[in-house]
XYZ file of N, CA, C and O in Angstrom:
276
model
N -18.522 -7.209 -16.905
C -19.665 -7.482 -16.052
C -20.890 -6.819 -16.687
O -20.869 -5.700 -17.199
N -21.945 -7.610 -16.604
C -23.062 -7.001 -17.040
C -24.101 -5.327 -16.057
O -23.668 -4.489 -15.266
N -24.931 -5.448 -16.413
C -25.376 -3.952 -15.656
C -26.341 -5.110 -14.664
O -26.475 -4.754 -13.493
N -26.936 -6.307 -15.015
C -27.697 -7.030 -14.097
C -26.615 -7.564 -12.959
O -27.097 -7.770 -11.845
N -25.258 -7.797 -13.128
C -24.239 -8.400 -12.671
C -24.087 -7.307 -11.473
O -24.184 -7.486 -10.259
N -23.800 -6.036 -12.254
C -23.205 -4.809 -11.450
C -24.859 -4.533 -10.406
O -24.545 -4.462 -9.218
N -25.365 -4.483 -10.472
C -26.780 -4.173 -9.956
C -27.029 -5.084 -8.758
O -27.489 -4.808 -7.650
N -26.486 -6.567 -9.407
C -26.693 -7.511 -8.327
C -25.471 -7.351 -7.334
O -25.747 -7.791 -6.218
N -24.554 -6.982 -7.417
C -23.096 -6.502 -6.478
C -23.063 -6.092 -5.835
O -22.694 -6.544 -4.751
N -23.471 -4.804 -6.072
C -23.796 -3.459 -5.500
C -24.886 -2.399 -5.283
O -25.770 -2.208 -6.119
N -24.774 -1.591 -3.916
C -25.809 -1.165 -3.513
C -25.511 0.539 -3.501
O -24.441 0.968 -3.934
N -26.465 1.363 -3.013
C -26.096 3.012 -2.972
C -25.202 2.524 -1.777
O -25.262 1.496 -1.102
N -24.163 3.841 -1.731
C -23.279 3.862 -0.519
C -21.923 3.271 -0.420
O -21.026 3.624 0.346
N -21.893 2.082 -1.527
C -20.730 1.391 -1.638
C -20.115 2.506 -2.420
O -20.633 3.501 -2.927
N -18.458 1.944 -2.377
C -17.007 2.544 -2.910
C -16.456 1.799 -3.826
O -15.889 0.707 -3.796
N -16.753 2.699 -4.808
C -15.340 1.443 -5.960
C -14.665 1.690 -6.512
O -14.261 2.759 -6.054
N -13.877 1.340 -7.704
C -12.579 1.871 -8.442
C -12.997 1.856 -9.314
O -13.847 0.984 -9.495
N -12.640 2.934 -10.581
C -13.073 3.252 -11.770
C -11.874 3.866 -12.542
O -11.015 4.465 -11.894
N -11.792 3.776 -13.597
C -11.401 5.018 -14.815
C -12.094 5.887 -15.053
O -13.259 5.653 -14.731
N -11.896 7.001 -15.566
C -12.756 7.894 -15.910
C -12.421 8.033 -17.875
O -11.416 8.307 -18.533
N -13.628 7.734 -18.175
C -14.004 7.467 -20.044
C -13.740 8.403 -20.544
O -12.866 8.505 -21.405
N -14.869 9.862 -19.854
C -14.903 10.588 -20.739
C -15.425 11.978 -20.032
O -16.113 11.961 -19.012
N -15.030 13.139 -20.673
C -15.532 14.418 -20.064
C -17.050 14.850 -20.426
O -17.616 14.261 -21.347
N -17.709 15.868 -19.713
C -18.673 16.139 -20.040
C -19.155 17.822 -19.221
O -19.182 18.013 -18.005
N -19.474 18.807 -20.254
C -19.654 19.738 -19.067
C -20.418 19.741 -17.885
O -20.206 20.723 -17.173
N -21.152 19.022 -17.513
C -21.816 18.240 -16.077
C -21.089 17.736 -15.221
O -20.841 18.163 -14.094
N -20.575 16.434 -15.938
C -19.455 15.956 -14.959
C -18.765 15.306 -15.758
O -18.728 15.522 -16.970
N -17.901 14.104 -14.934
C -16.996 12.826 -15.246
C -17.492 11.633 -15.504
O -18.181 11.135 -14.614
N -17.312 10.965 -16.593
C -17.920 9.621 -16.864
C -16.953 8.129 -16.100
O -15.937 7.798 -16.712
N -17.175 7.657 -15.344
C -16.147 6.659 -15.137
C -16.873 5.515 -14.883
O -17.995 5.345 -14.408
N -15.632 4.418 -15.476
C -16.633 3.086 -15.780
C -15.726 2.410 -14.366
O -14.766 2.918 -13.786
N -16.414 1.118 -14.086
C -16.228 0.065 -12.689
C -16.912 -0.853 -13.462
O -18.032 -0.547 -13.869
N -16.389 -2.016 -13.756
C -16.461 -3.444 -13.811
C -17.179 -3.252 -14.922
O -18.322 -3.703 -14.996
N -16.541 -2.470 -16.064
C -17.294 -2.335 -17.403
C -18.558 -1.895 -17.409
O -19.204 -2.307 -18.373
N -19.246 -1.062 -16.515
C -20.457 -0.564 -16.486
C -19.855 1.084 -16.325
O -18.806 1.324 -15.727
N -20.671 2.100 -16.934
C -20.420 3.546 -16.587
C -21.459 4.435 -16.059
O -22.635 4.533 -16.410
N -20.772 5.101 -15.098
C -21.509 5.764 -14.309
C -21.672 7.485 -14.302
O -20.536 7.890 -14.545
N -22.400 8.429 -14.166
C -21.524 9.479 -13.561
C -21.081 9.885 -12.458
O -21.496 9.336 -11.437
N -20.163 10.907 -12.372
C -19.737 11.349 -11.435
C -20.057 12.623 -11.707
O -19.144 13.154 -12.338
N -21.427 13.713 -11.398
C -21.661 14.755 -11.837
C -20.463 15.739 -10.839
O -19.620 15.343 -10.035
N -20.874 17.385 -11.368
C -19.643 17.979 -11.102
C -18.282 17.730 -10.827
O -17.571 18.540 -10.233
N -17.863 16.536 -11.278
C -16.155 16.493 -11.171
C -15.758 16.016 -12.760
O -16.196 15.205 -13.576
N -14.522 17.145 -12.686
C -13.350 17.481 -13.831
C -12.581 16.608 -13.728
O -11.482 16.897 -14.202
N -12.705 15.011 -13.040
C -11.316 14.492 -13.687
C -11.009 14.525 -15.015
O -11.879 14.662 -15.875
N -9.010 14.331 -15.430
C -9.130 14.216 -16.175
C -9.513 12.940 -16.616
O -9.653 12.077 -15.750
N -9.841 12.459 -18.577
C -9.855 11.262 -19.159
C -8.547 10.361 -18.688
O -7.408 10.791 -18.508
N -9.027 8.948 -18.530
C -7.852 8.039 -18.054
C -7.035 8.050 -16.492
O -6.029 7.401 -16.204
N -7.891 9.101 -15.505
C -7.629 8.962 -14.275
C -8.531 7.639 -13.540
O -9.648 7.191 -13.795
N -7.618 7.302 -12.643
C -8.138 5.978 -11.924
C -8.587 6.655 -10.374
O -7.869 6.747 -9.378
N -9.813 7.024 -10.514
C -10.272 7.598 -9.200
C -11.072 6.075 -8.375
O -11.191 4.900 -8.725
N -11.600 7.068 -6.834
C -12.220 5.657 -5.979
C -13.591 6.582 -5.629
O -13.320 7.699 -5.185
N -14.711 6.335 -5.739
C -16.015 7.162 -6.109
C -16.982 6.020 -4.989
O -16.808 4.860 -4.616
N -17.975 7.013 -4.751
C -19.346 6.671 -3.979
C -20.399 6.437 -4.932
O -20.618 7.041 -5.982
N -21.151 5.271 -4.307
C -22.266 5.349 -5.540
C -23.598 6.090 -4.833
O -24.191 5.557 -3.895
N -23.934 7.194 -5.317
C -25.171 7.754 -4.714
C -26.601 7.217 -5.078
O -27.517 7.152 -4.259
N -26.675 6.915 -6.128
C -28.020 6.586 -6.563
C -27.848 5.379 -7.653
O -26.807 5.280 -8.303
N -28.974 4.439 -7.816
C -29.032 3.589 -9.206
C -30.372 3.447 -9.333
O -31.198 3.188 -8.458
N -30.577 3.705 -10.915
C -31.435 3.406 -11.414
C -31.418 2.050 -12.211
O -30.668 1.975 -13.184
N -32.092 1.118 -11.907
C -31.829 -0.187 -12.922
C -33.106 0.092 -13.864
O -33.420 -0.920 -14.491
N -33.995 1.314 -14.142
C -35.121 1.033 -14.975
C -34.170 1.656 -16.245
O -34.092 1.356 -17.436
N -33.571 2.551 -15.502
C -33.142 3.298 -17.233
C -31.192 2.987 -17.114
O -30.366 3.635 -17.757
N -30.848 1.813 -16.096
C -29.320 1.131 -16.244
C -28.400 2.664 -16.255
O -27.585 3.074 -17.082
N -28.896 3.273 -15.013
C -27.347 4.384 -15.134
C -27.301 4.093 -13.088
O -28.129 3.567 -12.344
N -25.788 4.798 -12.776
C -26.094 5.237 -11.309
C -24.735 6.306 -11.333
O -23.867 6.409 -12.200
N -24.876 6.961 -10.202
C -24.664 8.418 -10.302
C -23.863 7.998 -9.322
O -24.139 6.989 -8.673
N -22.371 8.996 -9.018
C -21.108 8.785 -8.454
C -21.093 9.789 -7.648
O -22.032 10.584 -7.688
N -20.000 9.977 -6.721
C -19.235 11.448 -5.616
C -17.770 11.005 -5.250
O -17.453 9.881 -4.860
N -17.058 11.912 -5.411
C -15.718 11.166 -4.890
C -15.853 10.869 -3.686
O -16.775 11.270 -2.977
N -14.685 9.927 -3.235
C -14.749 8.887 -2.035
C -13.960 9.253 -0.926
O -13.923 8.532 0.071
């Protein structure tokens, strides 16, 4: 799915399913419908299938920011 695709889907507040890509000392990177997001302060590990909140999106600079669910 594209980031215009994912943007057009979904809004702040929704819940979705993700992997998590990659670590970061901030947070967790996890992607949903091939777009990646963060999930600041959480340690999952790489390759966990968590279910996350979307708190914020930015479509000027294509990121949006996660919370577990």
């Amino acid at each position: 799915m594209s980031w215009q695709d994912f943007f057009a889907r979904h809004r702040v507040g929704d819940v979705i399913d993700g992997v998590v890509t990659a670590q970061a000392p901030f947070g967790s990177f996890v992607e949903s419908d091939g777009v990646t997001g963060l999930a600041y302060q959480q340690a999952w590990p790489v390759g966990t299938r968590v279910t996350v909140r979307i708190l914020d999106i930015d479509p000027e600079r294509q990121r949006f920011s996660l919370a577990a669910a």
